[in-house]
Amino acid sequence: VSDLTKELLDKEEKLRLRELDLLKQQDQLKVTETDLANRYVELANKQKDFIGCVNRNNEENKARIGQLVEMVSNMKPEKAASVLSVQDSDIAVQILQMIDPKKASKIFNFMDKEISAKLQKQYLLMKK
Protein backbone atom coordinates (compact mmCIF):
# COMPACT_ATOMS: atom_id res chain seq x y z
CA VAL A 1 0.00 0.00 0.00
CA SER A 2 2.80 2.41 0.84
CA ASP A 3 4.45 1.70 -2.52
CA LEU A 4 1.18 2.41 -4.30
CA THR A 5 0.70 5.60 -2.33
CA LYS A 6 4.23 6.71 -3.11
CA GLU A 7 3.75 5.87 -6.79
CA LEU A 8 0.49 7.84 -6.87
CA LEU A 9 2.14 10.81 -5.19
CA ASP A 10 5.01 10.69 -7.68
CA LYS A 11 2.59 10.57 -10.59
CA GLU A 12 0.59 13.39 -9.08
CA GLU A 13 3.77 15.48 -8.73
CA LYS A 14 4.74 14.72 -12.33
CA LEU A 15 1.28 15.77 -13.48
CA ARG A 16 1.51 18.98 -11.47
CA LEU A 17 4.93 19.76 -12.99
CA ARG A 18 3.60 18.97 -16.46
CA GLU A 19 0.66 21.29 -15.85
CA LEU A 20 3.07 24.07 -14.80
CA ASP A 21 5.09 23.50 -17.97
CA LEU A 22 1.95 23.69 -20.05
CA LEU A 23 0.91 26.93 -18.33
CA LYS A 24 4.35 28.41 -19.02
CA GLN A 25 4.10 27.38 -22.67
CA GLN A 26 0.64 28.88 -22.87
CA ASP A 27 1.93 32.17 -21.43
CA GLN A 28 4.82 32.16 -23.90
CA LEU A 29 2.39 31.58 -26.76
CA LYS A 30 0.28 34.54 -25.61
CA VAL A 31 3.37 36.75 -25.49
CA THR A 32 4.44 35.56 -28.93
CA GLU A 33 0.94 36.09 -30.30
CA THR A 34 0.86 39.64 -28.91
CA ASP A 35 4.32 40.33 -30.34
CA LEU A 36 3.25 39.03 -33.75
CA ALA A 37 0.10 41.15 -33.67
CA ASN A 38 2.17 44.24 -32.82
CA ARG A 39 4.64 43.47 -35.60
CA TYR A 40 1.77 43.00 -38.05
CA VAL A 41 0.32 46.40 -37.13
CA GLU A 42 3.76 47.99 -37.46
CA LEU A 43 4.31 46.35 -40.84
CA ALA A 44 0.87 47.41 -42.04
CA ASN A 45 1.63 51.01 -41.02
CA LYS A 46 4.97 50.93 -42.81
CA GLN A 47 3.26 49.52 -45.88
CA LYS A 48 0.71 52.35 -45.82
CA ASP A 49 3.52 54.90 -45.50
CA PHE A 50 5.43 53.30 -48.38
CA ILE A 51 2.36 53.18 -50.61
CA GLY A 52 1.63 56.78 -49.69
CA CYS A 53 5.16 57.79 -50.72
CA VAL A 54 4.85 55.91 -54.01
CA ASN A 55 1.46 57.49 -54.72
CA ARG A 56 2.74 60.94 -53.83
CA ASN A 57 5.79 60.42 -56.07
CA ASN A 58 3.53 59.29 -58.93
CA GLU A 59 1.32 62.35 -58.52
CA GLU A 60 4.33 64.67 -58.47
CA ASN A 61 5.69 62.94 -61.57
CA LYS A 62 2.34 63.38 -63.35
CA ALA A 63 2.34 67.06 -62.42
CA ARG A 64 5.86 67.52 -63.81
CA ILE A 65 4.91 65.69 -67.02
CA GLY A 66 1.85 67.93 -67.24
CA GLN A 67 4.06 71.00 -67.03
CA LEU A 68 6.32 69.61 -69.75
CA VAL A 69 3.27 68.87 -71.91
CA GLU A 70 2.14 72.45 -71.56
CA MET A 71 5.61 73.78 -72.44
CA VAL A 72 6.00 71.48 -75.46
CA SER A 73 2.46 72.28 -76.63
CA ASN A 74 3.36 75.97 -76.72
CA MET A 75 6.55 75.38 -78.74
CA LYS A 76 6.83 75.36 -82.50
CA PRO A 77 7.00 71.78 -83.85
CA GLU A 78 10.66 72.15 -84.90
CA LYS A 79 11.73 73.29 -81.44
CA ALA A 80 9.56 70.63 -79.74
CA ALA A 81 11.12 67.96 -81.96
CA SER A 82 14.62 69.01 -81.00
CA VAL A 83 13.72 69.07 -77.30
CA LEU A 84 11.95 65.69 -77.33
CA SER A 85 14.68 64.07 -79.43
CA VAL A 86 17.19 64.45 -76.61
CA GLN A 87 14.70 63.72 -73.82
CA ASP A 88 14.45 60.29 -72.18
CA SER A 89 12.30 58.23 -74.54
CA ASP A 90 9.80 57.20 -71.85
CA ILE A 91 9.22 60.81 -70.87
CA ALA A 92 9.08 61.94 -74.51
CA VAL A 93 6.41 59.32 -75.28
CA GLN A 94 4.38 60.34 -72.23
CA ILE A 95 4.50 63.95 -73.38
CA LEU A 96 3.59 63.05 -76.97
CA GLN A 97 0.70 60.96 -75.71
CA MET A 98 -0.78 63.93 -73.89
CA ILE A 99 -0.50 66.57 -76.60
CA ASP A 100 -2.79 67.11 -79.57
CA PRO A 101 -2.30 64.29 -82.13
CA LYS A 102 -1.93 66.77 -85.00
CA LYS A 103 0.83 68.58 -83.14
CA ALA A 104 2.47 65.25 -82.26
CA SER A 105 2.52 64.22 -85.93
CA LYS A 106 4.16 67.54 -86.88
CA ILE A 107 6.75 67.02 -84.15
CA PHE A 108 7.47 63.49 -85.40
CA ASN A 109 8.01 64.92 -88.91
CA PHE A 110 10.76 67.25 -87.64
CA MET A 111 12.61 64.55 -85.73
CA ASP A 112 15.49 62.43 -86.96
CA LYS A 113 13.95 59.38 -88.67
CA GLU A 114 15.53 56.87 -86.30
CA ILE A 115 14.47 58.73 -83.18
CA SER A 116 11.00 59.31 -84.63
CA ALA A 117 10.61 55.62 -85.51
CA LYS A 118 11.78 54.56 -82.05
CA LEU A 119 9.40 56.94 -80.28
CA GLN A 120 6.49 56.04 -82.55
CA LYS A 121 7.01 52.35 -81.87
CA GLN A 122 7.16 53.00 -78.14
CA TYR A 123 4.08 55.24 -78.44
CA LEU A 124 2.12 52.49 -80.22
CA LEU A 125 3.12 49.87 -77.67
CA MET A 126 2.10 52.24 -74.88
CA LYS A 127 -1.37 52.69 -76.39
CA LYS A 128 -2.05 48.94 -76.21
CSV table of N, CA, C and O in Angstrom, one decimal, residues 7-114:
chain,number,residue,atom,x,y,z
A,7,GLU,N,3.8,5.8,-5.3
A,7,GLU,CA,3.7,5.9,-6.8
A,7,GLU,C,2.7,6.9,-7.2
A,7,GLU,O,2.9,7.6,-8.2
A,8,LEU,N,1.6,6.9,-6.6
A,8,LEU,CA,0.5,7.8,-6.9
A,8,LEU,C,0.9,9.3,-6.6
A,8,LEU,O,0.7,10.2,-7.4
A,9,LEU,N,1.6,9.5,-5.5
A,9,LEU,CA,2.1,10.8,-5.2
A,9,LEU,C,3.2,11.3,-6.2
A,9,LEU,O,3.2,12.4,-6.6
A,10,ASP,N,4.0,10.4,-6.6
A,10,ASP,CA,5.0,10.7,-7.7
A,10,ASP,C,4.3,11.1,-9.0
A,10,ASP,O,4.7,12.0,-9.6
A,11,LYS,N,3.3,10.3,-9.4
A,11,LYS,CA,2.6,10.6,-10.6
A,11,LYS,C,1.8,11.9,-10.5
A,11,LYS,O,1.8,12.7,-11.4
A,12,GLU,N,1.3,12.1,-9.3
A,12,GLU,CA,0.6,13.4,-9.1
A,12,GLU,C,1.6,14.6,-9.2
A,12,GLU,O,1.2,15.6,-9.8
A,13,GLU,N,2.8,14.4,-8.6
A,13,GLU,CA,3.8,15.5,-8.7
A,13,GLU,C,4.2,15.7,-10.2
A,13,GLU,O,4.4,16.8,-10.6
A,14,LYS,N,4.4,14.6,-10.9
A,14,LYS,CA,4.7,14.7,-12.3
A,14,LYS,C,3.6,15.4,-13.1
A,14,LYS,O,3.9,16.3,-14.0
A,15,LEU,N,2.4,15.1,-12.8
A,15,LEU,CA,1.3,15.8,-13.5
A,15,LEU,C,1.2,17.3,-13.1
A,15,LEU,O,1.0,18.1,-14.0
A,16,ARG,N,1.5,17.6,-11.9
A,16,ARG,CA,1.5,19.0,-11.5
A,16,ARG,C,2.6,19.7,-12.2
A,16,ARG,O,2.4,20.9,-12.7
A,17,LEU,N,3.8,19.1,-12.3
A,17,LEU,CA,4.9,19.8,-13.0
A,17,LEU,C,4.6,19.9,-14.5
A,17,LEU,O,4.9,20.9,-15.1
A,18,ARG,N,4.0,18.9,-15.0
A,18,ARG,CA,3.6,19.0,-16.5
A,18,ARG,C,2.6,20.1,-16.7
A,18,ARG,O,2.7,20.8,-17.7
A,19,GLU,N,1.7,20.2,-15.8
A,19,GLU,CA,0.7,21.3,-15.8
A,19,GLU,C,1.3,22.7,-15.8
A,19,GLU,O,1.0,23.6,-16.5
A,20,LEU,N,2.3,22.8,-14.9
A,20,LEU,CA,3.1,24.1,-14.8
A,20,LEU,C,3.8,24.4,-16.1
A,20,LEU,O,3.8,25.5,-16.6
A,21,ASP,N,4.4,23.3,-16.7
A,21,ASP,CA,5.1,23.5,-18.0
A,21,ASP,C,4.1,23.9,-19.1
A,21,ASP,O,4.4,24.8,-19.9
A,22,LEU,N,3.0,23.3,-19.1
A,22,LEU,CA,1.9,23.7,-20.0
A,22,LEU,C,1.5,25.1,-19.9
A,22,LEU,O,1.3,25.9,-20.8
A,23,LEU,N,1.3,25.5,-18.6
A,23,LEU,CA,0.9,26.9,-18.3
A,23,LEU,C,2.0,27.9,-18.8
A,23,LEU,O,1.7,29.0,-19.3
A,24,LYS,N,3.3,27.6,-18.6
A,24,LYS,CA,4.4,28.4,-19.0
A,24,LYS,C,4.3,28.5,-20.5
A,24,LYS,O,4.5,29.6,-21.1
A,25,GLN,N,4.2,27.4,-21.2
A,25,GLN,CA,4.1,27.4,-22.7
A,25,GLN,C,2.9,28.2,-23.2
A,25,GLN,O,3.1,29.0,-24.2
A,26,GLN,N,1.8,28.1,-22.5
A,26,GLN,CA,0.6,28.9,-22.9
A,26,GLN,C,0.9,30.4,-22.7
A,26,GLN,O,0.6,31.2,-23.6
A,27,ASP,N,1.6,30.8,-21.6
A,27,ASP,CA,1.9,32.2,-21.4
A,27,ASP,C,2.9,32.6,-22.5
A,27,ASP,O,2.8,33.8,-23.0
A,28,GLN,N,3.9,31.8,-22.9
A,28,GLN,CA,4.8,32.2,-23.9
A,28,GLN,C,4.1,32.3,-25.2
A,28,GLN,O,4.4,33.2,-26.0
A,29,LEU,N,3.2,31.5,-25.5
A,29,LEU,CA,2.4,31.6,-26.8
A,29,LEU,C,1.6,32.9,-26.8
A,29,LEU,O,1.5,33.5,-27.8
A,30,LYS,N,1.0,33.3,-25.7
A,30,LYS,CA,0.3,34.5,-25.6
A,30,LYS,C,1.2,35.7,-25.9
A,30,LYS,O,0.8,36.6,-26.6
A,31,VAL,N,2.4,35.7,-25.3
A,31,VAL,CA,3.4,36.8,-25.5
A,31,VAL,C,3.8,36.8,-27.0
A,31,VAL,O,3.8,37.9,-27.6
A,32,THR,N,4.0,35.6,-27.5
A,32,THR,CA,4.4,35.6,-28.9
A,32,THR,C,3.3,36.1,-29.8
A,32,THR,O,3.5,36.8,-30.8
A,33,GLU,N,2.1,35.7,-29.5
A,33,GLU,CA,0.9,36.1,-30.3
A,33,GLU,C,0.8,37.6,-30.2
A,33,GLU,O,0.6,38.3,-31.3
A,34,THR,N,1.0,38.2,-29.1
A,34,THR,CA,0.9,39.6,-28.9
A,34,THR,C,2.0,40.3,-29.7
A,34,THR,O,1.7,41.3,-30.4
A,35,ASP,N,3.2,39.8,-29.6
A,35,ASP,CA,4.3,40.3,-30.3
A,35,ASP,C,4.1,40.3,-31.8
A,35,ASP,O,4.3,41.3,-32.6
A,36,LEU,N,3.6,39.2,-32.3
A,36,LEU,CA,3.3,39.0,-33.8
A,36,LEU,C,2.2,40.0,-34.2
A,36,LEU,O,2.3,40.6,-35.2
A,37,ALA,N,1.2,40.2,-33.4
A,37,ALA,CA,0.1,41.1,-33.7
A,37,ALA,C,0.7,42.6,-33.7
A,37,ALA,O,0.3,43.3,-34.6
A,38,ASN,N,1.5,42.9,-32.8
A,38,ASN,CA,2.2,44.2,-32.8
A,38,ASN,C,3.0,44.4,-34.1
A,38,ASN,O,3.0,45.5,-34.7
A,39,ARG,N,3.8,43.4,-34.4
A,39,ARG,CA,4.6,43.5,-35.6
A,39,ARG,C,3.8,43.6,-36.9
A,39,ARG,O,4.1,44.3,-37.8
A,40,TYR,N,2.7,42.9,-36.9
A,40,TYR,CA,1.8,43.0,-38.0
A,40,TYR,C,1.2,44.4,-38.2
A,40,TYR,O,1.2,45.0,-39.3
A,41,VAL,N,0.8,45.0,-37.1
A,41,VAL,CA,0.3,46.4,-37.1
A,41,VAL,C,1.4,47.3,-37.6
A,41,VAL,O,1.2,48.2,-38.4
A,42,GLU,N,2.6,47.1,-37.1
A,42,GLU,CA,3.8,48.0,-37.5
A,42,GLU,C,4.1,47.8,-39.0
A,42,GLU,O,4.3,48.8,-39.7
A,43,LEU,N,4.1,46.6,-39.4
A,43,LEU,CA,4.3,46.3,-40.8
A,43,LEU,C,3.2,47.0,-41.7
A,43,LEU,O,3.5,47.5,-42.8
A,44,ALA,N,2.0,46.8,-41.3
A,44,ALA,CA,0.9,47.4,-42.0
A,44,ALA,C,1.0,48.9,-42.1
A,44,ALA,O,0.8,49.5,-43.2
A,45,ASN,N,1.4,49.6,-41.0
A,45,ASN,CA,1.6,51.0,-41.0
A,45,ASN,C,2.8,51.4,-41.9
A,45,ASN,O,2.7,52.4,-42.7
A,46,LYS,N,3.8,50.6,-41.9
A,46,LYS,CA,5.0,50.9,-42.8
A,46,LYS,C,4.6,50.8,-44.3
A,46,LYS,O,5.0,51.5,-45.1
A,47,GLN,N,3.7,49.8,-44.5
A,47,GLN,CA,3.3,49.5,-45.9
A,47,GLN,C,2.4,50.7,-46.3
A,47,GLN,O,2.5,51.2,-47.5
A,48,LYS,N,1.5,51.2,-45.5
A,48,LYS,CA,0.7,52.4,-45.8
A,48,LYS,C,1.6,53.6,-46.1
A,48,LYS,O,1.3,54.3,-47.1
A,49,ASP,N,2.6,53.8,-45.3
A,49,ASP,CA,3.5,54.9,-45.5
A,49,ASP,C,4.2,54.8,-46.8
A,49,ASP,O,4.4,55.7,-47.6
A,50,PHE,N,4.7,53.5,-47.1
A,50,PHE,CA,5.4,53.3,-48.4
A,50,PHE,C,4.5,53.5,-49.6
A,50,PHE,O,4.9,54.2,-50.5
A,51,ILE,N,3.3,53.0,-49.5
A,51,ILE,CA,2.4,53.2,-50.6
A,51,ILE,C,2.0,54.7,-50.8
A,51,ILE,O,1.9,55.2,-51.9
A,52,GLY,N,1.9,55.3,-49.6
A,52,GLY,CA,1.6,56.8,-49.7
A,52,GLY,C,2.8,57.5,-50.4
A,52,GLY,O,2.5,58.4,-51.2
A,53,CYS,N,4.0,57.1,-50.1
A,53,CYS,CA,5.2,57.8,-50.7
A,53,CYS,C,5.2,57.5,-52.2
A,53,CYS,O,5.4,58.4,-53.0
A,54,VAL,N,4.9,56.3,-52.6
A,54,VAL,CA,4.8,55.9,-54.0
A,54,VAL,C,3.7,56.7,-54.7
A,54,VAL,O,4.0,57.3,-55.8
A,55,ASN,N,2.6,56.7,-54.1
A,55,ASN,CA,1.5,57.5,-54.7
A,55,ASN,C,1.8,59.0,-54.8
A,55,ASN,O,1.5,59.6,-55.9
A,56,ARG,N,2.4,59.5,-53.8
A,56,ARG,CA,2.7,60.9,-53.8
A,56,ARG,C,3.8,61.2,-54.9
A,56,ARG,O,3.7,62.2,-55.7
A,57,ASN,N,4.8,60.3,-55.0
A,57,ASN,CA,5.8,60.4,-56.1
A,57,ASN,C,5.2,60.3,-57.5
A,57,ASN,O,5.5,61.1,-58.4
A,58,ASN,N,4.2,59.4,-57.6
A,58,ASN,CA,3.5,59.3,-58.9
A,58,ASN,C,2.8,60.6,-59.3
A,58,ASN,O,2.8,61.0,-60.4
A,59,GLU,N,2.1,61.1,-58.3
A,59,GLU,CA,1.3,62.3,-58.5
A,59,GLU,C,2.2,63.5,-58.9
A,59,GLU,O,1.9,64.3,-59.8
A,60,GLU,N,3.4,63.6,-58.2
A,60,GLU,CA,4.3,64.7,-58.5
A,60,GLU,C,4.9,64.5,-59.9
A,60,GLU,O,5.1,65.5,-60.6
A,61,ASN,N,5.2,63.2,-60.2
A,61,ASN,CA,5.7,62.9,-61.6
A,61,ASN,C,4.7,63.3,-62.6
A,61,ASN,O,5.0,63.9,-63.7
A,62,LYS,N,3.4,63.0,-62.4
A,62,LYS,CA,2.3,63.4,-63.4
A,62,LYS,C,2.2,64.9,-63.5
A,62,LYS,O,2.0,65.4,-64.6
A,63,ALA,N,2.4,65.6,-62.4
A,63,ALA,CA,2.3,67.1,-62.4
A,63,ALA,C,3.5,67.6,-63.2
A,63,ALA,O,3.3,68.5,-64.0
A,64,ARG,N,4.7,67.0,-63.0
A,64,ARG,CA,5.9,67.5,-63.8
A,64,ARG,C,5.7,67.2,-65.3
A,64,ARG,O,6.0,68.1,-66.2
A,65,ILE,N,5.2,66.0,-65.6
A,65,ILE,CA,4.9,65.7,-67.0
A,65,ILE,C,3.9,66.7,-67.6
A,65,ILE,O,4.0,67.1,-68.7
A,66,GLY,N,2.9,67.0,-66.8
A,66,GLY,CA,1.8,67.9,-67.2
A,66,GLY,C,2.4,69.3,-67.6
A,66,GLY,O,2.1,69.9,-68.6
A,67,GLN,N,3.4,69.7,-66.8
A,67,GLN,CA,4.1,71.0,-67.0
A,67,GLN,C,4.9,70.9,-68.3
A,67,GLN,O,4.9,71.9,-69.1
A,68,LEU,N,5.6,69.8,-68.5
A,68,LEU,CA,6.3,69.6,-69.7
A,68,LEU,C,5.4,69.6,-71.0
A,68,LEU,O,5.7,70.1,-72.0
A,69,VAL,N,4.2,68.9,-70.8
A,69,VAL,CA,3.3,68.9,-71.9
A,69,VAL,C,2.8,70.3,-72.3
A,69,VAL,O,2.8,70.6,-73.5
A,70,GLU,N,2.6,71.1,-71.3
A,70,GLU,CA,2.1,72.4,-71.6
A,70,GLU,C,3.2,73.2,-72.3
A,70,GLU,O,3.0,74.0,-73.2
A,71,MET,N,4.5,73.1,-71.8
A,71,MET,CA,5.6,73.8,-72.4
A,71,MET,C,5.8,73.3,-73.9
A,71,MET,O,5.9,74.2,-74.8
A,72,VAL,N,5.8,72.0,-74.1
A,72,VAL,CA,6.0,71.5,-75.5
A,72,VAL,C,4.8,71.9,-76.4
A,72,VAL,O,5.0,72.2,-77.5
A,73,SER,N,3.6,71.9,-75.8
A,73,SER,CA,2.5,72.3,-76.6
A,73,SER,C,2.6,73.7,-77.1
A,73,SER,O,2.0,74.1,-78.2
A,74,ASN,N,3.2,74.6,-76.3
A,74,ASN,CA,3.4,76.0,-76.7
A,74,ASN,C,4.6,76.2,-77.6
A,74,ASN,O,4.7,77.4,-78.1
A,75,MET,N,5.4,75.2,-77.9
A,75,MET,CA,6.5,75.4,-78.7
A,75,MET,C,6.2,75.2,-80.2
A,75,MET,O,5.2,74.5,-80.5
A,76,LYS,N,7.0,75.7,-81.1
A,76,LYS,CA,6.8,75.4,-82.5
A,76,LYS,C,7.3,73.9,-82.7
A,76,LYS,O,8.1,73.4,-81.9
A,77,PRO,N,6.7,73.2,-83.7
A,77,PRO,CA,7.0,71.8,-83.9
A,77,PRO,C,8.5,71.5,-84.0
A,77,PRO,O,9.0,70.5,-83.5
A,78,GLU,N,9.2,72.4,-84.7
A,78,GLU,CA,10.7,72.1,-84.9
A,78,GLU,C,11.4,72.2,-83.6
A,78,GLU,O,12.2,71.3,-83.3
A,79,LYS,N,11.1,73.2,-82.8
A,79,LYS,CA,11.7,73.3,-81.4
A,79,LYS,C,11.3,72.1,-80.5
A,79,LYS,O,12.2,71.5,-79.8
A,80,ALA,N,10.0,71.8,-80.6
A,80,ALA,CA,9.6,70.6,-79.7
A,80,ALA,C,10.2,69.3,-80.2
A,80,ALA,O,10.6,68.5,-79.3
A,81,ALA,N,10.4,69.2,-81.5
A,81,ALA,CA,11.1,68.0,-82.0
A,81,ALA,C,12.5,67.9,-81.5
A,81,ALA,O,13.0,66.8,-81.0
A,82,SER,N,13.2,69.0,-81.5
A,82,SER,CA,14.6,69.0,-81.0
A,82,SER,C,14.7,68.8,-79.5
A,82,SER,O,15.6,68.1,-79.0
A,83,VAL,N,13.7,69.3,-78.8
A,83,VAL,CA,13.7,69.1,-77.3
A,83,VAL,C,13.4,67.6,-77.0
A,83,VAL,O,14.1,67.0,-76.2
A,84,LEU,N,12.4,67.1,-77.6
A,84,LEU,CA,12.0,65.7,-77.3
A,84,LEU,C,12.9,64.7,-77.9
A,84,LEU,O,13.0,63.5,-77.3
A,85,SER,N,13.7,65.0,-78.9
A,85,SER,CA,14.7,64.1,-79.4
A,85,SER,C,15.8,63.7,-78.4
A,85,SER,O,16.3,62.6,-78.5
A,86,VAL,N,16.1,64.7,-77.6
A,86,VAL,CA,17.2,64.5,-76.6
A,86,VAL,C,16.6,64.1,-75.2
A,86,VAL,O,17.4,63.7,-74.3
A,87,GLN,N,15.4,64.1,-75.1
A,87,GLN,CA,14.7,63.7,-73.8
A,87,GLN,C,14.7,62.2,-73.7
A,87,GLN,O,14.8,61.5,-74.6
A,88,ASP,N,14.6,61.7,-72.5
A,88,ASP,CA,14.5,60.3,-72.2
A,88,ASP,C,13.2,59.8,-73.0
A,88,ASP,O,12.2,60.5,-73.0
A,89,SER,N,13.4,58.7,-73.6
A,89,SER,CA,12.3,58.2,-74.5
A,89,SER,C,11.0,58.0,-73.8
A,89,SER,O,9.9,58.3,-74.3
A,90,ASP,N,11.0,57.4,-72.6
A,90,ASP,CA,9.8,57.2,-71.8
A,90,ASP,C,9.1,58.5,-71.6
A,90,ASP,O,7.8,58.6,-71.7
A,91,ILE,N,9.8,59.5,-71.2
A,91,ILE,CA,9.2,60.8,-70.9
A,91,ILE,C,8.7,61.4,-72.2
A,91,ILE,O,7.6,62.0,-72.2
A,92,ALA,N,9.5,61.4,-73.2
A,92,ALA,CA,9.1,61.9,-74.5
A,92,ALA,C,7.8,61.3,-75.0
A,92,ALA,O,6.9,62.0,-75.4
A,93,VAL,N,7.6,60.0,-74.8
A,93,VAL,CA,6.4,59.3,-75.3
A,93,VAL,C,5.2,59.7,-74.4
A,93,VAL,O,4.1,59.9,-74.9
A,94,GLN,N,5.5,59.9,-73.1
A,94,GLN,CA,4.4,60.3,-72.2
A,94,GLN,C,3.9,61.7,-72.6
A,94,GLN,O,2.7,62.0,-72.6
A,95,ILE,N,4.9,62.6,-73.0
A,95,ILE,CA,4.5,63.9,-73.4
A,95,ILE,C,3.7,63.9,-74.7
A,95,ILE,O,2.7,64.5,-74.8
A,96,LEU,N,4.3,63.1,-75.7
A,96,LEU,CA,3.6,63.0,-77.0
A,96,LEU,C,2.2,62.5,-76.9
A,96,LEU,O,1.3,62.8,-77.6
A,97,GLN,N,2.0,61.6,-75.9
A,97,GLN,CA,0.7,61.0,-75.7
A,97,GLN,C,-0.3,62.0,-75.2
A,97,GLN,O,-1.5,61.9,-75.6
A,98,MET,N,0.1,63.0,-74.5
A,98,MET,CA,-0.8,63.9,-73.9
A,98,MET,C,-1.0,65.2,-74.7
A,98,MET,O,-1.9,66.0,-74.4
A,99,ILE,N,-0.3,65.4,-75.8
A,99,ILE,CA,-0.5,66.6,-76.6
A,99,ILE,C,-1.4,66.2,-77.8
A,99,ILE,O,-1.7,65.1,-78.0
A,100,ASP,N,-1.9,67.3,-78.4
A,100,ASP,CA,-2.8,67.1,-79.6
A,100,ASP,C,-2.1,66.2,-80.6
A,100,ASP,O,-1.0,66.4,-81.0
A,101,PRO,N,-2.9,65.2,-81.1
A,101,PRO,CA,-2.3,64.3,-82.1
A,101,PRO,C,-1.8,65.0,-83.4
A,101,PRO,O,-0.7,64.6,-83.9
A,102,LYS,N,-2.4,66.0,-83.8
A,102,LYS,CA,-1.9,66.8,-85.0
A,102,LYS,C,-0.6,67.4,-84.7
A,102,LYS,O,0.3,67.4,-85.5
A,103,LYS,N,-0.4,68.0,-83.5
A,103,LYS,CA,0.8,68.6,-83.1
A,103,LYS,C,1.9,67.5,-83.0
A,103,LYS,O,3.0,67.7,-83.4
A,104,ALA,N,1.5,66.4,-82.4
A,104,ALA,CA,2.5,65.2,-82.3
A,104,ALA,C,3.0,64.8,-83.6
A,104,ALA,O,4.2,64.5,-83.8
A,105,SER,N,2.1,64.7,-84.6
A,105,SER,CA,2.5,64.2,-85.9
A,105,SER,C,3.5,65.2,-86.6
A,105,SER,O,4.5,64.8,-87.2
A,106,LYS,N,3.2,66.5,-86.4
A,106,LYS,CA,4.2,67.5,-86.9
A,106,LYS,C,5.5,67.4,-86.2
A,106,LYS,O,6.6,67.6,-86.8
A,107,ILE,N,5.5,67.2,-84.9
A,107,ILE,CA,6.7,67.0,-84.1
A,107,ILE,C,7.5,65.8,-84.7
A,107,ILE,O,8.7,65.9,-84.9
A,108,PHE,N,6.8,64.7,-84.9
A,108,PHE,CA,7.5,63.5,-85.4
A,108,PHE,C,8.1,63.8,-86.7
A,108,PHE,O,9.2,63.3,-87.0
A,109,ASN,N,7.5,64.6,-87.6
A,109,ASN,CA,8.0,64.9,-88.9
A,109,ASN,C,9.3,65.7,-88.8
A,109,ASN,O,10.2,65.6,-89.7
A,110,PHE,N,9.5,66.5,-87.8
A,110,PHE,CA,10.8,67.3,-87.6
A,110,PHE,C,11.9,66.5,-86.9
A,110,PHE,O,13.0,67.0,-86.8
A,111,MET,N,11.6,65.3,-86.4
A,111,MET,CA,12.6,64.5,-85.7
A,111,MET,C,13.5,63.8,-86.7
A,111,MET,O,13.0,63.5,-87.8
A,112,ASP,N,14.7,63.4,-86.2
A,112,ASP,CA,15.5,62.4,-87.0
A,112,ASP,C,14.7,61.2,-87.2
A,112,ASP,O,13.9,60.7,-86.3
A,113,LYS,N,14.8,60.5,-88.3
A,113,LYS,CA,14.0,59.4,-88.7
A,113,LYS,C,14.1,58.2,-87.7
A,113,LYS,O,13.1,57.6,-87.3
A,114,GLU,N,15.3,58.0,-87.2
A,114,GLU,CA,15.5,56.9,-86.3
A,114,GLU,C,14.9,57.1,-85.0
A,114,GLU,O,14.2,56.3,-84.4
